[in-house]
CSV table of C-alpha atoms in Angstrom, one decimal:
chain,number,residue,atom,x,y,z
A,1,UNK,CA,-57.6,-6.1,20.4
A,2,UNK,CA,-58.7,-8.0,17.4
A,3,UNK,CA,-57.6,-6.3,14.0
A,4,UNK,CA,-59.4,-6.2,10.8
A,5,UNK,CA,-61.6,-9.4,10.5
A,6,UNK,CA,-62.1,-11.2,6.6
A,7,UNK,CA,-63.8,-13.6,5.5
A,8,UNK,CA,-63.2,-16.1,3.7
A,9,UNK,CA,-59.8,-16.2,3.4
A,10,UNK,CA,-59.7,-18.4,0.4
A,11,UNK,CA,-62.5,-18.9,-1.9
A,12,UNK,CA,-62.5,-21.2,-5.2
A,13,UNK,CA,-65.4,-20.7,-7.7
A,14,UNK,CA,-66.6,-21.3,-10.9
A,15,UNK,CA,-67.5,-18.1,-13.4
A,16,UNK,CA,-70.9,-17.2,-13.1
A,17,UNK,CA,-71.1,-17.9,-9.4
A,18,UNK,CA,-71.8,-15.2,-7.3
A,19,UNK,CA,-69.4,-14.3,-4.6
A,20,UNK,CA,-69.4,-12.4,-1.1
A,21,UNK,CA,-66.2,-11.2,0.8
A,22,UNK,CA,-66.7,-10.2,4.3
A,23,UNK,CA,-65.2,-7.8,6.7
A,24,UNK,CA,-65.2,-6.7,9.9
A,25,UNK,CA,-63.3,-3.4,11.0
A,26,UNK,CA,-61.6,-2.7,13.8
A,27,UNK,CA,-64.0,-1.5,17.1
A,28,UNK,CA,-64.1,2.4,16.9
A,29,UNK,CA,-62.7,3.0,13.2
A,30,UNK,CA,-64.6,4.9,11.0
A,31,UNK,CA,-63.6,4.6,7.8
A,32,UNK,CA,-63.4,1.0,5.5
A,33,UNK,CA,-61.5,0.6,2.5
A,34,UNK,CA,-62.0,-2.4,0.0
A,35,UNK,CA,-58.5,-3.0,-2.1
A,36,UNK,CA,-57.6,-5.6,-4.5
A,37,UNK,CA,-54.4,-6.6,-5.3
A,38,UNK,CA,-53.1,-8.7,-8.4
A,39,UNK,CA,-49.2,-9.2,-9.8
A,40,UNK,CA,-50.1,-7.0,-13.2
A,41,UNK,CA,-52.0,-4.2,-11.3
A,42,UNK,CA,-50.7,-3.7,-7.5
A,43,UNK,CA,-53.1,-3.1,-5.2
A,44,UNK,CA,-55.9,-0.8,-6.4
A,45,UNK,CA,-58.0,1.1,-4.4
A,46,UNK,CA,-61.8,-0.3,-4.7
A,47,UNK,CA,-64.0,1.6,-2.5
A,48,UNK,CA,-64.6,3.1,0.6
A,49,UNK,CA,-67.0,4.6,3.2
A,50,UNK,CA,-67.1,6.5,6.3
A,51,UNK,CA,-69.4,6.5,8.8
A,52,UNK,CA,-70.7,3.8,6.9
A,53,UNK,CA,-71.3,5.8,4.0
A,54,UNK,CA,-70.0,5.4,0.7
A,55,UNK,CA,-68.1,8.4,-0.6
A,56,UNK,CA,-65.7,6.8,-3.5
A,57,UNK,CA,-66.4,3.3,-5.7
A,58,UNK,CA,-64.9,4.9,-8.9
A,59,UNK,CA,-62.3,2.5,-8.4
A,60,UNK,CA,-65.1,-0.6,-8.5
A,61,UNK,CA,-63.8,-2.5,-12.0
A,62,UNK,CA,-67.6,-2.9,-13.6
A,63,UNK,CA,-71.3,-3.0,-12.2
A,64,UNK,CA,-70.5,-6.9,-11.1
A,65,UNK,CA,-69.0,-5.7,-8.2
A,66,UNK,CA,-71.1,-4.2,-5.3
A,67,UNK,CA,-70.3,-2.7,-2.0
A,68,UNK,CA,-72.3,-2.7,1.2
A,69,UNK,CA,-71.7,-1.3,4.7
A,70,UNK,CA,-75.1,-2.0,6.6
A,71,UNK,CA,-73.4,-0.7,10.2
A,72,UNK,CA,-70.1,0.1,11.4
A,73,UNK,CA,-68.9,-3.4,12.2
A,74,UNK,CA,-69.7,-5.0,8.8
A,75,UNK,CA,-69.4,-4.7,5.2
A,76,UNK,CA,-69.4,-6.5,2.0
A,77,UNK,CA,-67.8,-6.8,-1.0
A,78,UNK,CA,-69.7,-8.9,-3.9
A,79,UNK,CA,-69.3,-10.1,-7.2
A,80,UNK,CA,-71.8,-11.4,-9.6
A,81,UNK,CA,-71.3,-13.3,-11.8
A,82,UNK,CA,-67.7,-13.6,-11.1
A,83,UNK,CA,-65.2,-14.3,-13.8
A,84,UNK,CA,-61.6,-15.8,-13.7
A,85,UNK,CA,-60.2,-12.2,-14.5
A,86,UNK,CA,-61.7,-11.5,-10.9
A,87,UNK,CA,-59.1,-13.6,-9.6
A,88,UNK,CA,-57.1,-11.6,-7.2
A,89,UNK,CA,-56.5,-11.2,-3.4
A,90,UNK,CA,-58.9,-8.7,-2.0
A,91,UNK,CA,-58.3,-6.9,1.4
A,92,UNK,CA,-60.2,-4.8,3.7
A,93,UNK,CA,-58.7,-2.0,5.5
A,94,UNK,CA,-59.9,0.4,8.3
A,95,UNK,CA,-58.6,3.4,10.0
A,96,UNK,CA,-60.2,5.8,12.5
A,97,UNK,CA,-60.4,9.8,11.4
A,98,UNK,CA,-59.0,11.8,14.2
A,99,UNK,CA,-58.0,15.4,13.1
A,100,UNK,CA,-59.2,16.4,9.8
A,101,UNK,CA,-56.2,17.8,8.2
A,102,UNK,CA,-54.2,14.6,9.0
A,103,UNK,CA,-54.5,11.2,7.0
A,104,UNK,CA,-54.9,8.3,9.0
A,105,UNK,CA,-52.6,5.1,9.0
A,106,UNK,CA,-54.7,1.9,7.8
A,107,UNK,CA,-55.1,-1.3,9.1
A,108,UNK,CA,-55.5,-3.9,7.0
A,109,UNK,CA,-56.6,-7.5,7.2
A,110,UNK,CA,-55.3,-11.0,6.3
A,111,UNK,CA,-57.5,-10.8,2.8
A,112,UNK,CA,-59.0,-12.8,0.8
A,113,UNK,CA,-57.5,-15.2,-1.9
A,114,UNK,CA,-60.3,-15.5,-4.6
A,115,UNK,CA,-59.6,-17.8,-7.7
A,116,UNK,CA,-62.1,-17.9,-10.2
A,117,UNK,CA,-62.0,-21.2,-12.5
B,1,UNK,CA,-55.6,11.6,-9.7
B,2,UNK,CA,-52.2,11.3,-8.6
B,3,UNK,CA,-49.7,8.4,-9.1
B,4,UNK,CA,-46.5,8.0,-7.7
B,5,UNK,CA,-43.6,6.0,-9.5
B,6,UNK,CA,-41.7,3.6,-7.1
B,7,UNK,CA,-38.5,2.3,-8.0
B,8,UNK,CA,-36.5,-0.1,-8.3
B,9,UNK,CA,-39.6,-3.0,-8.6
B,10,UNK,CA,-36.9,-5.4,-7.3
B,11,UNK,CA,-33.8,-5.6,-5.0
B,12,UNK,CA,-31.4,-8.3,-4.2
B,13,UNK,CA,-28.7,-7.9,-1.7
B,14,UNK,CA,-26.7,-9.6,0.7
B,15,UNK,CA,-27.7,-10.0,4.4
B,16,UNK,CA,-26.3,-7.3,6.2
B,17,UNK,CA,-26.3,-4.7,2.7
B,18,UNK,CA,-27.8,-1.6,2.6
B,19,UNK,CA,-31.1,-1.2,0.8
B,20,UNK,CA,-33.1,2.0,-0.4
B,21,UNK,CA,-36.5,3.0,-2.8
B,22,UNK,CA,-38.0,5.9,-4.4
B,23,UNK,CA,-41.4,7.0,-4.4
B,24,UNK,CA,-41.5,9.8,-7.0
B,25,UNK,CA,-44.3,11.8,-8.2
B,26,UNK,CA,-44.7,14.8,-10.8
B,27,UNK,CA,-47.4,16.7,-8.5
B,28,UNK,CA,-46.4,17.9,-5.4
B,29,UNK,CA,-47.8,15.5,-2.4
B,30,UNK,CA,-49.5,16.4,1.0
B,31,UNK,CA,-48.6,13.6,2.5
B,32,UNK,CA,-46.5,10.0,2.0
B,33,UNK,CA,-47.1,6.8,3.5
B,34,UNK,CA,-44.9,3.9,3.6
B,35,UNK,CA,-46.0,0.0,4.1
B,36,UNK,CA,-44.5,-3.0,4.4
B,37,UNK,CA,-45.9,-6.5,2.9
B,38,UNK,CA,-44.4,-10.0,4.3
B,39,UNK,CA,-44.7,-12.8,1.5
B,40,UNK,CA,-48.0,-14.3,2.2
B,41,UNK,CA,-49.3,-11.5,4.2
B,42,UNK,CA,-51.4,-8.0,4.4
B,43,UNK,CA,-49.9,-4.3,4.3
B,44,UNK,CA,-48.6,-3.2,7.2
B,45,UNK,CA,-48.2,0.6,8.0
B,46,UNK,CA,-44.6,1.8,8.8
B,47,UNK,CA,-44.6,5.4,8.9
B,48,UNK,CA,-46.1,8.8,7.7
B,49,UNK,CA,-44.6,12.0,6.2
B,50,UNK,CA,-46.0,14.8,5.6
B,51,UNK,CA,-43.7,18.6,6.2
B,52,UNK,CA,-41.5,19.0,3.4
B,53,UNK,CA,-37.6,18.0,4.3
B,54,UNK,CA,-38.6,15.3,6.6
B,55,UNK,CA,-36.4,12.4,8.2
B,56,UNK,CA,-37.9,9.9,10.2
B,57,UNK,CA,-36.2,7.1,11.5
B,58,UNK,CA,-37.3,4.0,13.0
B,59,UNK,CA,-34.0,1.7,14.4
B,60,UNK,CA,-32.5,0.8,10.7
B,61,UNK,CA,-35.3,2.5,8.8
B,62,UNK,CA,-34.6,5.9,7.1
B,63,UNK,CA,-37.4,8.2,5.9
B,64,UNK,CA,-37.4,10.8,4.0
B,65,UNK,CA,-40.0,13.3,2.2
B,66,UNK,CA,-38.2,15.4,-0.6
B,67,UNK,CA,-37.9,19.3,0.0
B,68,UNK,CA,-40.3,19.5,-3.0
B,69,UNK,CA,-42.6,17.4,-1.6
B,70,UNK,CA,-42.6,15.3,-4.9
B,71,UNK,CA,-40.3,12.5,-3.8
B,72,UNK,CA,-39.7,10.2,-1.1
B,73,UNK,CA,-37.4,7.4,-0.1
B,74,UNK,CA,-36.8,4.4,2.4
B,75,UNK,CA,-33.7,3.2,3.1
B,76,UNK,CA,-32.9,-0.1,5.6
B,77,UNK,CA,-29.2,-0.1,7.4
B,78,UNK,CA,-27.6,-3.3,7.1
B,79,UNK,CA,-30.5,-5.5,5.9
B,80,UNK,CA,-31.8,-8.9,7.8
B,81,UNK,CA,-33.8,-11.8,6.8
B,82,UNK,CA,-36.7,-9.9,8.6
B,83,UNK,CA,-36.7,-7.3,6.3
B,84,UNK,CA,-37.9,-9.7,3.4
B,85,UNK,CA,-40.6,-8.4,1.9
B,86,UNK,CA,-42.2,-5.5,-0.6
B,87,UNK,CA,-42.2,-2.3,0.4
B,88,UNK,CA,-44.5,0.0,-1.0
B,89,UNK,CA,-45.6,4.2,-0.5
B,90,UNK,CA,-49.0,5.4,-0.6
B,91,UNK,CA,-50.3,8.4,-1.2
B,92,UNK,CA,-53.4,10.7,-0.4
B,93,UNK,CA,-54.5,12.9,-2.6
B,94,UNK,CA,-57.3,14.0,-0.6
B,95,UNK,CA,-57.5,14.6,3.0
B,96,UNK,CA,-58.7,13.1,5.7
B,97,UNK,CA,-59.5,9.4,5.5
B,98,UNK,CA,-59.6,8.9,1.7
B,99,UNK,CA,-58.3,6.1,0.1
B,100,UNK,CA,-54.8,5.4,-0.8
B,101,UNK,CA,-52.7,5.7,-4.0
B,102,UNK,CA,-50.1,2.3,-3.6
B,103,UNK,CA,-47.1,2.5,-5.5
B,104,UNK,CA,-46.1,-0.7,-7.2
B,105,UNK,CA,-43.8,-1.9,-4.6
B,106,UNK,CA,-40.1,-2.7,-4.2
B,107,UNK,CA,-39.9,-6.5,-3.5
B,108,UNK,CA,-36.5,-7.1,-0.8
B,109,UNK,CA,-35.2,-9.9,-1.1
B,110,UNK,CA,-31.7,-11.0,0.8
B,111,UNK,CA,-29.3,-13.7,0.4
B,112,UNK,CA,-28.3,-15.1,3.5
């Protein structure tokens, strides 16, 4: 089976330009989780949805960024206007909800490598 | 919400050395996660923990989950050149499939 699908996986911009990151979950999974990850901060949790629906983006840096999960094989990560703090390696993660009182393991993908000049 | 300390940030030992890290935490924890990052790649899940006292092991992988819940560890038996990479806990605060809590990592690195 194919795992967690991103897109692109490296992406070079100037500030101001408007970004989308793409990702595709794994067939079945129900819950998607957007992460960045930079040397200073680790990988910080961004948002993330289930069923499609988003139920945390406190972790979303400023109103630049923007999250979208249209069905349960797509979503979207975007930034506008992008700046070079923004660089950073952003991945997508999914993981499927079996039994409520249990946390389920996450799958991540390759991520993206986004440099902002 | 919670945070969990992860220490040390960086290890270097010889091929064939043992090799352990801490996940600690000053609130008690429902659950631990532990992942594993090659240089160049994504997260990988390794194991998770979640009844207080526990000890999993996985060939020459250790885990443990502190009797207190607060603490954690991972330790490698006689390390390879596989094992390169950063190893990092996660935690839950909530339940379910909420996001995770990374810790900053341990980074392996070996000397053949």
């Amino acid at each position: 089976d194919a795992g967690v699908i991103q897109s692109p996986r490296h992406e070079v911009t100037e500030m101001g330009q408007e970004v989308t990151l793409r990702c595709k979950p794994i067939s079945g999974h129900n819950s998607l989780f957007w992460y960045r990850q930079t040397m200073m901060r680790g990988l910080e949790l961004l948002i993330y949805f289930n069923n499609n629906v988003p139920i945390d983006d406190s972790g979303m840096p400023e109103d630049r960024f923007s999250a979208k999960m249209p069905n349960a094989s797509f979503s979207t990560l975007k930034i506008q206007p992008s700046e070079p703090r923004d660089s950073a390696v952003y991945f997508c993660a999914s993981s499927l909800l079996a039994y409520s009182n249990r946390v389920a393991e996450q799958y991540f993908g390759p991520g993206t490598r986004l440099t902002v000049t | 919400g919670q945070q969990v300390m992860q220490i040390p940030q960086y290890q270097h030992v010889q091929e064939g050395e043992d090799f352990t890290t801490y996940c600690n935490s000053s609130t008690t924890l429902s659950n631990i996660q532990w992942y594993k990052q090659r240089p160049g790649g994504h997260p990988v899940f390794l194991i998770q923990l979640v009844k207080s006292g526990e000890v999993k092991k996985q060939k020459r992988l250790t885990f443990q989950f502190g009797e207190a819940k607060k603490n954690s560890s991972l330790h490698i038996t006689a390390t390879q050149t596989t094992d390169v990479g950063t190893y990092f806990c996660a935690l839950c605060s909530g339940g379910g499939a909420d996001g995770l809590t990374f810790g900053k990592g341990t980074h392996l690195i070996i000397q053949p």
